[in-house]
Amino acid sequence: MTLRTGHIGLNVTDLDRSLAFYRDVLGFSLLAEGKEEGRRYAFLGDGEGDGEGGGQPVLTLWQQAGAAYSGDRAGLHHLALAAGSVERVREYEAALRAYGVEFAHEGVVAHREGSASGGIFFHDPDGTRLEIFAPEGAEGAPAPHESAPTCGFF
């Protein structure tokens, strides 16, 4: 069996702020939460669980960071989240704009020149790079970088 991603864990500086972003703006469901001082965390899923303790975690948030994400250090480059369609990507874009998020590129962009896949690129409240993409439907969308993958350079 080939390994596959089980869940992604992110260190955050403010759990309440990050939980609001990932739950209220991106639509993840809260599966479990630790509220003990010095050990705060949240397990987030896709909404298929039965509430506290149910479902499989997709993303875990750990209030352990003392500073925002830094793209100049080894480790996580970005987190890519797949949506079912380019229309769904645009719905997320609208929700993120209403929240006040700034984007790395204007609207949906192709992963590379001529690609059918594409998405939106932005940062979470701690500066972690995020992408929401669809595997097709971005035909004709601009590619911000002529000779390199869009997701690699934002």
mmCIF file of the C-alpha atoms, coordinates in Angstrom:
data_MODEL
# 
_entry.id   MODEL 
# 
loop_
_atom_site.group_PDB 
_atom_site.id 
_atom_site.type_symbol 
_atom_site.label_atom_id 
_atom_site.label_alt_id 
_atom_site.label_comp_id 
_atom_site.label_asym_id 
_atom_site.label_entity_id 
_atom_site.label_seq_id 
_atom_site.pdbx_PDB_ins_code 
_atom_site.Cartn_x 
_atom_site.Cartn_y 
_atom_site.Cartn_z 
_atom_site.occupancy 
_atom_site.B_iso_or_equiv 
_atom_site.pdbx_formal_charge 
_atom_site.auth_seq_id 
_atom_site.auth_comp_id 
_atom_site.auth_asym_id 
_atom_site.auth_atom_id 
_atom_site.pdbx_PDB_model_num 
ATOM 1   C CA . MET A 1 1   ? 0.000   0.000  0.000   1.00 0.00 ? 1   MET A CA 1 
ATOM 2   C CA . THR A 1 2   ? 1.268   3.455  -0.872  1.00 0.00 ? 2   THR A CA 1 
ATOM 3   C CA . LEU A 1 3   ? 1.108   6.034  1.888   1.00 0.00 ? 3   LEU A CA 1 
ATOM 4   C CA . ARG A 1 4   ? -1.402  8.845  1.542   1.00 0.00 ? 4   ARG A CA 1 
ATOM 5   C CA . THR A 1 5   ? -2.073  11.909 3.607   1.00 0.00 ? 5   THR A CA 1 
ATOM 6   C CA . GLY A 1 6   ? -4.091  11.163 6.722   1.00 0.00 ? 6   GLY A CA 1 
ATOM 7   C CA . HIS A 1 7   ? -4.519  14.713 7.975   1.00 0.00 ? 7   HIS A CA 1 
ATOM 8   C CA . ILE A 1 8   ? -2.543  17.954 8.013   1.00 0.00 ? 8   ILE A CA 1 
ATOM 9   C CA . GLY A 1 9   ? -1.497  19.592 11.281  1.00 0.00 ? 9   GLY A CA 1 
ATOM 10  C CA . LEU A 1 10  ? -0.820  23.326 11.437  1.00 0.00 ? 10  LEU A CA 1 
ATOM 11  C CA . ASN A 1 11  ? 0.688   25.304 14.305  1.00 0.00 ? 11  ASN A CA 1 
ATOM 12  C CA . VAL A 1 12  ? -1.261  28.523 14.842  1.00 0.00 ? 12  VAL A CA 1 
ATOM 13  C CA . THR A 1 13  ? -0.749  31.580 17.025  1.00 0.00 ? 13  THR A CA 1 
ATOM 14  C CA . ASP A 1 14  ? -4.418  32.103 17.959  1.00 0.00 ? 14  ASP A CA 1 
ATOM 15  C CA . LEU A 1 15  ? -6.668  29.031 17.918  1.00 0.00 ? 15  LEU A CA 1 
ATOM 16  C CA . ASP A 1 16  ? -9.922  30.996 18.160  1.00 0.00 ? 16  ASP A CA 1 
ATOM 17  C CA . ARG A 1 17  ? -9.018  33.155 15.142  1.00 0.00 ? 17  ARG A CA 1 
ATOM 18  C CA . SER A 1 18  ? -7.807  30.187 13.065  1.00 0.00 ? 18  SER A CA 1 
ATOM 19  C CA . LEU A 1 19  ? -10.770 28.030 14.037  1.00 0.00 ? 19  LEU A CA 1 
ATOM 20  C CA . ALA A 1 20  ? -13.159 30.782 12.912  1.00 0.00 ? 20  ALA A CA 1 
ATOM 21  C CA . PHE A 1 21  ? -11.341 31.041 9.572   1.00 0.00 ? 21  PHE A CA 1 
ATOM 22  C CA . TYR A 1 22  ? -11.215 27.320 8.776   1.00 0.00 ? 22  TYR A CA 1 
ATOM 23  C CA . ARG A 1 23  ? -14.693 26.564 10.145  1.00 0.00 ? 23  ARG A CA 1 
ATOM 24  C CA . ASP A 1 24  ? -16.720 29.657 9.245   1.00 0.00 ? 24  ASP A CA 1 
ATOM 25  C CA . VAL A 1 25  ? -15.052 30.686 5.975   1.00 0.00 ? 25  VAL A CA 1 
ATOM 26  C CA . LEU A 1 26  ? -13.767 27.400 4.521   1.00 0.00 ? 26  LEU A CA 1 
ATOM 27  C CA . GLY A 1 27  ? -16.554 25.207 5.924   1.00 0.00 ? 27  GLY A CA 1 
ATOM 28  C CA . PHE A 1 28  ? -14.670 22.594 7.936   1.00 0.00 ? 28  PHE A CA 1 
ATOM 29  C CA . SER A 1 29  ? -16.591 20.972 10.798  1.00 0.00 ? 29  SER A CA 1 
ATOM 30  C CA . LEU A 1 30  ? -15.255 20.974 14.347  1.00 0.00 ? 30  LEU A CA 1 
ATOM 31  C CA . LEU A 1 31  ? -14.772 17.325 15.349  1.00 0.00 ? 31  LEU A CA 1 
ATOM 32  C CA . ALA A 1 32  ? -12.986 17.819 18.682  1.00 0.00 ? 32  ALA A CA 1 
ATOM 33  C CA . GLU A 1 33  ? -11.379 20.625 20.647  1.00 0.00 ? 33  GLU A CA 1 
ATOM 34  C CA . GLY A 1 34  ? -8.915  20.781 23.507  1.00 0.00 ? 34  GLY A CA 1 
ATOM 35  C CA . LYS A 1 35  ? -9.416  23.797 25.758  1.00 0.00 ? 35  LYS A CA 1 
ATOM 36  C CA . GLU A 1 36  ? -6.838  23.154 28.477  1.00 0.00 ? 36  GLU A CA 1 
ATOM 37  C CA . GLU A 1 37  ? -4.546  26.171 28.871  1.00 0.00 ? 37  GLU A CA 1 
ATOM 38  C CA . GLY A 1 38  ? -1.233  25.444 27.168  1.00 0.00 ? 38  GLY A CA 1 
ATOM 39  C CA . ARG A 1 39  ? -2.713  22.481 25.258  1.00 0.00 ? 39  ARG A CA 1 
ATOM 40  C CA . ARG A 1 40  ? -5.324  24.027 22.982  1.00 0.00 ? 40  ARG A CA 1 
ATOM 41  C CA . TYR A 1 41  ? -6.148  22.295 19.703  1.00 0.00 ? 41  TYR A CA 1 
ATOM 42  C CA . ALA A 1 42  ? -8.968  21.668 17.238  1.00 0.00 ? 42  ALA A CA 1 
ATOM 43  C CA . PHE A 1 43  ? -9.605  18.669 14.973  1.00 0.00 ? 43  PHE A CA 1 
ATOM 44  C CA . LEU A 1 44  ? -11.463 19.661 11.827  1.00 0.00 ? 44  LEU A CA 1 
ATOM 45  C CA . GLY A 1 45  ? -13.199 17.402 9.302   1.00 0.00 ? 45  GLY A CA 1 
ATOM 46  C CA . ASP A 1 46  ? -15.403 17.435 6.265   1.00 0.00 ? 46  ASP A CA 1 
ATOM 47  C CA . GLY A 1 47  ? -18.732 17.449 8.083   1.00 0.00 ? 47  GLY A CA 1 
ATOM 48  C CA . GLU A 1 48  ? -19.401 13.725 7.796   1.00 0.00 ? 48  GLU A CA 1 
ATOM 49  C CA . GLY A 1 49  ? -18.789 13.015 11.466  1.00 0.00 ? 49  GLY A CA 1 
ATOM 50  C CA . ASP A 1 50  ? -21.352 13.007 14.246  1.00 0.00 ? 50  ASP A CA 1 
ATOM 51  C CA . GLY A 1 51  ? -19.984 15.986 16.137  1.00 0.00 ? 51  GLY A CA 1 
ATOM 52  C CA . GLU A 1 52  ? -17.515 15.876 19.021  1.00 0.00 ? 52  GLU A CA 1 
ATOM 53  C CA . GLY A 1 53  ? -15.222 12.901 18.494  1.00 0.00 ? 53  GLY A CA 1 
ATOM 54  C CA . GLY A 1 54  ? -16.874 11.723 15.247  1.00 0.00 ? 54  GLY A CA 1 
ATOM 55  C CA . GLY A 1 55  ? -15.525 11.684 11.724  1.00 0.00 ? 55  GLY A CA 1 
ATOM 56  C CA . GLN A 1 56  ? -11.982 11.640 10.459  1.00 0.00 ? 56  GLN A CA 1 
ATOM 57  C CA . PRO A 1 57  ? -9.754  14.676 10.933  1.00 0.00 ? 57  PRO A CA 1 
ATOM 58  C CA . VAL A 1 58  ? -8.678  16.423 7.750   1.00 0.00 ? 58  VAL A CA 1 
ATOM 59  C CA . LEU A 1 59  ? -6.924  19.326 9.417   1.00 0.00 ? 59  LEU A CA 1 
ATOM 60  C CA . THR A 1 60  ? -5.682  19.799 12.970  1.00 0.00 ? 60  THR A CA 1 
ATOM 61  C CA . LEU A 1 61  ? -4.866  23.173 14.483  1.00 0.00 ? 61  LEU A CA 1 
ATOM 62  C CA . TRP A 1 62  ? -2.400  23.382 17.374  1.00 0.00 ? 62  TRP A CA 1 
ATOM 63  C CA . GLN A 1 63  ? -1.995  26.618 19.319  1.00 0.00 ? 63  GLN A CA 1 
ATOM 64  C CA . GLN A 1 64  ? 1.773   26.251 19.669  1.00 0.00 ? 64  GLN A CA 1 
ATOM 65  C CA . ALA A 1 65  ? 3.265   28.910 17.372  1.00 0.00 ? 65  ALA A CA 1 
ATOM 66  C CA . GLY A 1 66  ? 4.886   32.033 18.750  1.00 0.00 ? 66  GLY A CA 1 
ATOM 67  C CA . ALA A 1 67  ? 5.050   33.783 15.371  1.00 0.00 ? 67  ALA A CA 1 
ATOM 68  C CA . ALA A 1 68  ? 3.398   33.702 11.951  1.00 0.00 ? 68  ALA A CA 1 
ATOM 69  C CA . TYR A 1 69  ? 4.313   31.206 9.225   1.00 0.00 ? 69  TYR A CA 1 
ATOM 70  C CA . SER A 1 70  ? 7.594   31.867 7.440   1.00 0.00 ? 70  SER A CA 1 
ATOM 71  C CA . GLY A 1 71  ? 7.972   30.763 3.841   1.00 0.00 ? 71  GLY A CA 1 
ATOM 72  C CA . ASP A 1 72  ? 11.760  31.021 3.993   1.00 0.00 ? 72  ASP A CA 1 
ATOM 73  C CA . ARG A 1 73  ? 12.208  28.005 6.276   1.00 0.00 ? 73  ARG A CA 1 
ATOM 74  C CA . ALA A 1 74  ? 12.218  24.321 5.443   1.00 0.00 ? 74  ALA A CA 1 
ATOM 75  C CA . GLY A 1 75  ? 8.884   22.582 5.978   1.00 0.00 ? 75  GLY A CA 1 
ATOM 76  C CA . LEU A 1 76  ? 5.396   23.155 4.671   1.00 0.00 ? 76  LEU A CA 1 
ATOM 77  C CA . HIS A 1 77  ? 5.336   25.074 1.389   1.00 0.00 ? 77  HIS A CA 1 
ATOM 78  C CA . HIS A 1 78  ? 1.557   25.309 0.992   1.00 0.00 ? 78  HIS A CA 1 
ATOM 79  C CA . LEU A 1 79  ? -1.618  23.387 1.676   1.00 0.00 ? 79  LEU A CA 1 
ATOM 80  C CA . ALA A 1 80  ? -3.735  22.579 -1.396  1.00 0.00 ? 80  ALA A CA 1 
ATOM 81  C CA . LEU A 1 81  ? -7.418  21.830 -0.895  1.00 0.00 ? 81  LEU A CA 1 
ATOM 82  C CA . ALA A 1 82  ? -9.409  20.214 -3.713  1.00 0.00 ? 82  ALA A CA 1 
ATOM 83  C CA . ALA A 1 83  ? -12.892 21.431 -4.612  1.00 0.00 ? 83  ALA A CA 1 
ATOM 84  C CA . GLY A 1 84  ? -15.272 19.492 -6.836  1.00 0.00 ? 84  GLY A CA 1 
ATOM 85  C CA . SER A 1 85  ? -15.508 22.134 -9.550  1.00 0.00 ? 85  SER A CA 1 
ATOM 86  C CA . VAL A 1 86  ? -14.201 25.503 -10.648 1.00 0.00 ? 86  VAL A CA 1 
ATOM 87  C CA . GLU A 1 87  ? -17.618 26.948 -9.757  1.00 0.00 ? 87  GLU A CA 1 
ATOM 88  C CA . ARG A 1 88  ? -17.100 25.732 -6.170  1.00 0.00 ? 88  ARG A CA 1 
ATOM 89  C CA . VAL A 1 89  ? -13.625 27.331 -6.164  1.00 0.00 ? 89  VAL A CA 1 
ATOM 90  C CA . ARG A 1 90  ? -15.285 30.629 -7.140  1.00 0.00 ? 90  ARG A CA 1 
ATOM 91  C CA . GLU A 1 91  ? -17.773 30.248 -4.260  1.00 0.00 ? 91  GLU A CA 1 
ATOM 92  C CA . TYR A 1 92  ? -14.839 29.906 -1.855  1.00 0.00 ? 92  TYR A CA 1 
ATOM 93  C CA . GLU A 1 93  ? -13.220 32.922 -3.495  1.00 0.00 ? 93  GLU A CA 1 
ATOM 94  C CA . ALA A 1 94  ? -16.351 35.012 -2.824  1.00 0.00 ? 94  ALA A CA 1 
ATOM 95  C CA . ALA A 1 95  ? -16.494 33.887 0.826   1.00 0.00 ? 95  ALA A CA 1 
ATOM 96  C CA . LEU A 1 96  ? -12.802 34.648 1.287   1.00 0.00 ? 96  LEU A CA 1 
ATOM 97  C CA . ARG A 1 97  ? -13.176 38.100 -0.298  1.00 0.00 ? 97  ARG A CA 1 
ATOM 98  C CA . ALA A 1 98  ? -16.086 38.849 2.053   1.00 0.00 ? 98  ALA A CA 1 
ATOM 99  C CA . TYR A 1 99  ? -13.797 37.838 4.938   1.00 0.00 ? 99  TYR A CA 1 
ATOM 100 C CA . GLY A 1 100 ? -11.168 40.295 3.683   1.00 0.00 ? 100 GLY A CA 1 
ATOM 101 C CA . VAL A 1 101 ? -8.543  37.847 2.430   1.00 0.00 ? 101 VAL A CA 1 
ATOM 102 C CA . GLU A 1 102 ? -5.995  39.122 -0.082  1.00 0.00 ? 102 GLU A CA 1 
ATOM 103 C CA . PHE A 1 103 ? -5.132  36.848 -2.982  1.00 0.00 ? 103 PHE A CA 1 
ATOM 104 C CA . ALA A 1 104 ? -1.763  36.151 -4.599  1.00 0.00 ? 104 ALA A CA 1 
ATOM 105 C CA . HIS A 1 105 ? -3.409  36.322 -8.058  1.00 0.00 ? 105 HIS A CA 1 
ATOM 106 C CA . GLU A 1 106 ? -6.628  37.831 -9.341  1.00 0.00 ? 106 GLU A CA 1 
ATOM 107 C CA . GLY A 1 107 ? -9.364  35.195 -9.594  1.00 0.00 ? 107 GLY A CA 1 
ATOM 108 C CA . VAL A 1 108 ? -8.956  31.587 -10.677 1.00 0.00 ? 108 VAL A CA 1 
ATOM 109 C CA . VAL A 1 109 ? -5.651  30.977 -12.412 1.00 0.00 ? 109 VAL A CA 1 
ATOM 110 C CA . ALA A 1 110 ? -4.301  27.917 -14.230 1.00 0.00 ? 110 ALA A CA 1 
ATOM 111 C CA . HIS A 1 111 ? -1.714  25.700 -12.569 1.00 0.00 ? 111 HIS A CA 1 
ATOM 112 C CA . ARG A 1 112 ? 0.457   26.269 -15.629 1.00 0.00 ? 112 ARG A CA 1 
ATOM 113 C CA . GLU A 1 113 ? -0.026  27.608 -19.139 1.00 0.00 ? 113 GLU A CA 1 
ATOM 114 C CA . GLY A 1 114 ? -2.702  25.604 -20.984 1.00 0.00 ? 114 GLY A CA 1 
ATOM 115 C CA . SER A 1 115 ? -3.670  23.552 -17.922 1.00 0.00 ? 115 SER A CA 1 
ATOM 116 C CA . ALA A 1 116 ? -7.258  22.467 -17.279 1.00 0.00 ? 116 ALA A CA 1 
ATOM 117 C CA . SER A 1 117 ? -6.635  22.554 -13.530 1.00 0.00 ? 117 SER A CA 1 
ATOM 118 C CA . GLY A 1 118 ? -6.397  25.743 -11.543 1.00 0.00 ? 118 GLY A CA 1 
ATOM 119 C CA . GLY A 1 119 ? -7.488  27.583 -8.469  1.00 0.00 ? 119 GLY A CA 1 
ATOM 120 C CA . ILE A 1 120 ? -7.081  30.459 -6.058  1.00 0.00 ? 120 ILE A CA 1 
ATOM 121 C CA . PHE A 1 121 ? -4.039  31.216 -3.918  1.00 0.00 ? 121 PHE A CA 1 
ATOM 122 C CA . PHE A 1 122 ? -4.109  33.057 -0.585  1.00 0.00 ? 122 PHE A CA 1 
ATOM 123 C CA . HIS A 1 123 ? -2.904  32.969 3.044   1.00 0.00 ? 123 HIS A CA 1 
ATOM 124 C CA . ASP A 1 124 ? -4.617  32.008 6.301   1.00 0.00 ? 124 ASP A CA 1 
ATOM 125 C CA . PRO A 1 125 ? -4.611  34.332 9.355   1.00 0.00 ? 125 PRO A CA 1 
ATOM 126 C CA . ASP A 1 126 ? -1.093  33.166 10.317  1.00 0.00 ? 126 ASP A CA 1 
ATOM 127 C CA . GLY A 1 127 ? 0.279   33.564 6.793   1.00 0.00 ? 127 GLY A CA 1 
ATOM 128 C CA . THR A 1 128 ? 0.243   29.870 5.829   1.00 0.00 ? 128 THR A CA 1 
ATOM 129 C CA . ARG A 1 129 ? -0.021  29.568 2.056   1.00 0.00 ? 129 ARG A CA 1 
ATOM 130 C CA . LEU A 1 130 ? -3.282  27.974 0.915   1.00 0.00 ? 130 LEU A CA 1 
ATOM 131 C CA . GLU A 1 131 ? -4.658  26.909 -2.442  1.00 0.00 ? 131 GLU A CA 1 
ATOM 132 C CA . ILE A 1 132 ? -8.171  25.799 -3.362  1.00 0.00 ? 132 ILE A CA 1 
ATOM 133 C CA . PHE A 1 133 ? -8.234  24.155 -6.770  1.00 0.00 ? 133 PHE A CA 1 
ATOM 134 C CA . ALA A 1 134 ? -10.323 22.118 -9.174  1.00 0.00 ? 134 ALA A CA 1 
ATOM 135 C CA . PRO A 1 135 ? -8.808  19.426 -11.419 1.00 0.00 ? 135 PRO A CA 1 
ATOM 136 C CA . GLU A 1 136 ? -10.574 20.833 -14.489 1.00 0.00 ? 136 GLU A CA 1 
ATOM 137 C CA . GLY A 1 137 ? -12.551 23.851 -15.620 1.00 0.00 ? 137 GLY A CA 1 
ATOM 138 C CA . ALA A 1 138 ? -9.707  26.398 -15.645 1.00 0.00 ? 138 ALA A CA 1 
ATOM 139 C CA . GLU A 1 139 ? -9.041  26.067 -19.368 1.00 0.00 ? 139 GLU A CA 1 
ATOM 140 C CA . GLY A 1 140 ? -8.286  29.539 -20.712 1.00 0.00 ? 140 GLY A CA 1 
ATOM 141 C CA . ALA A 1 141 ? -7.505  30.996 -17.292 1.00 0.00 ? 141 ALA A CA 1 
ATOM 142 C CA . PRO A 1 142 ? -4.236  32.917 -17.149 1.00 0.00 ? 142 PRO A CA 1 
ATOM 143 C CA . ALA A 1 143 ? -1.085  31.278 -15.837 1.00 0.00 ? 143 ALA A CA 1 
ATOM 144 C CA . PRO A 1 144 ? 0.825   33.762 -13.663 1.00 0.00 ? 144 PRO A CA 1 
ATOM 145 C CA . HIS A 1 145 ? 4.200   32.132 -14.365 1.00 0.00 ? 145 HIS A CA 1 
ATOM 146 C CA . GLU A 1 146 ? 5.009   31.152 -17.928 1.00 0.00 ? 146 GLU A CA 1 
ATOM 147 C CA . SER A 1 147 ? 7.536   28.404 -17.233 1.00 0.00 ? 147 SER A CA 1 
ATOM 148 C CA . ALA A 1 148 ? 6.822   27.279 -13.647 1.00 0.00 ? 148 ALA A CA 1 
ATOM 149 C CA . PRO A 1 149 ? 3.865   25.828 -11.721 1.00 0.00 ? 149 PRO A CA 1 
ATOM 150 C CA . THR A 1 150 ? 1.696   28.547 -10.198 1.00 0.00 ? 150 THR A CA 1 
ATOM 151 C CA . CYS A 1 151 ? 1.432   26.739 -6.861  1.00 0.00 ? 151 CYS A CA 1 
ATOM 152 C CA . GLY A 1 152 ? 5.194   26.778 -6.405  1.00 0.00 ? 152 GLY A CA 1 
ATOM 153 C CA . PHE A 1 153 ? 5.708   30.521 -6.468  1.00 0.00 ? 153 PHE A CA 1 
ATOM 154 C CA . PHE A 1 154 ? 3.311   32.569 -4.371  1.00 0.00 ? 154 PHE A CA 1 
# 
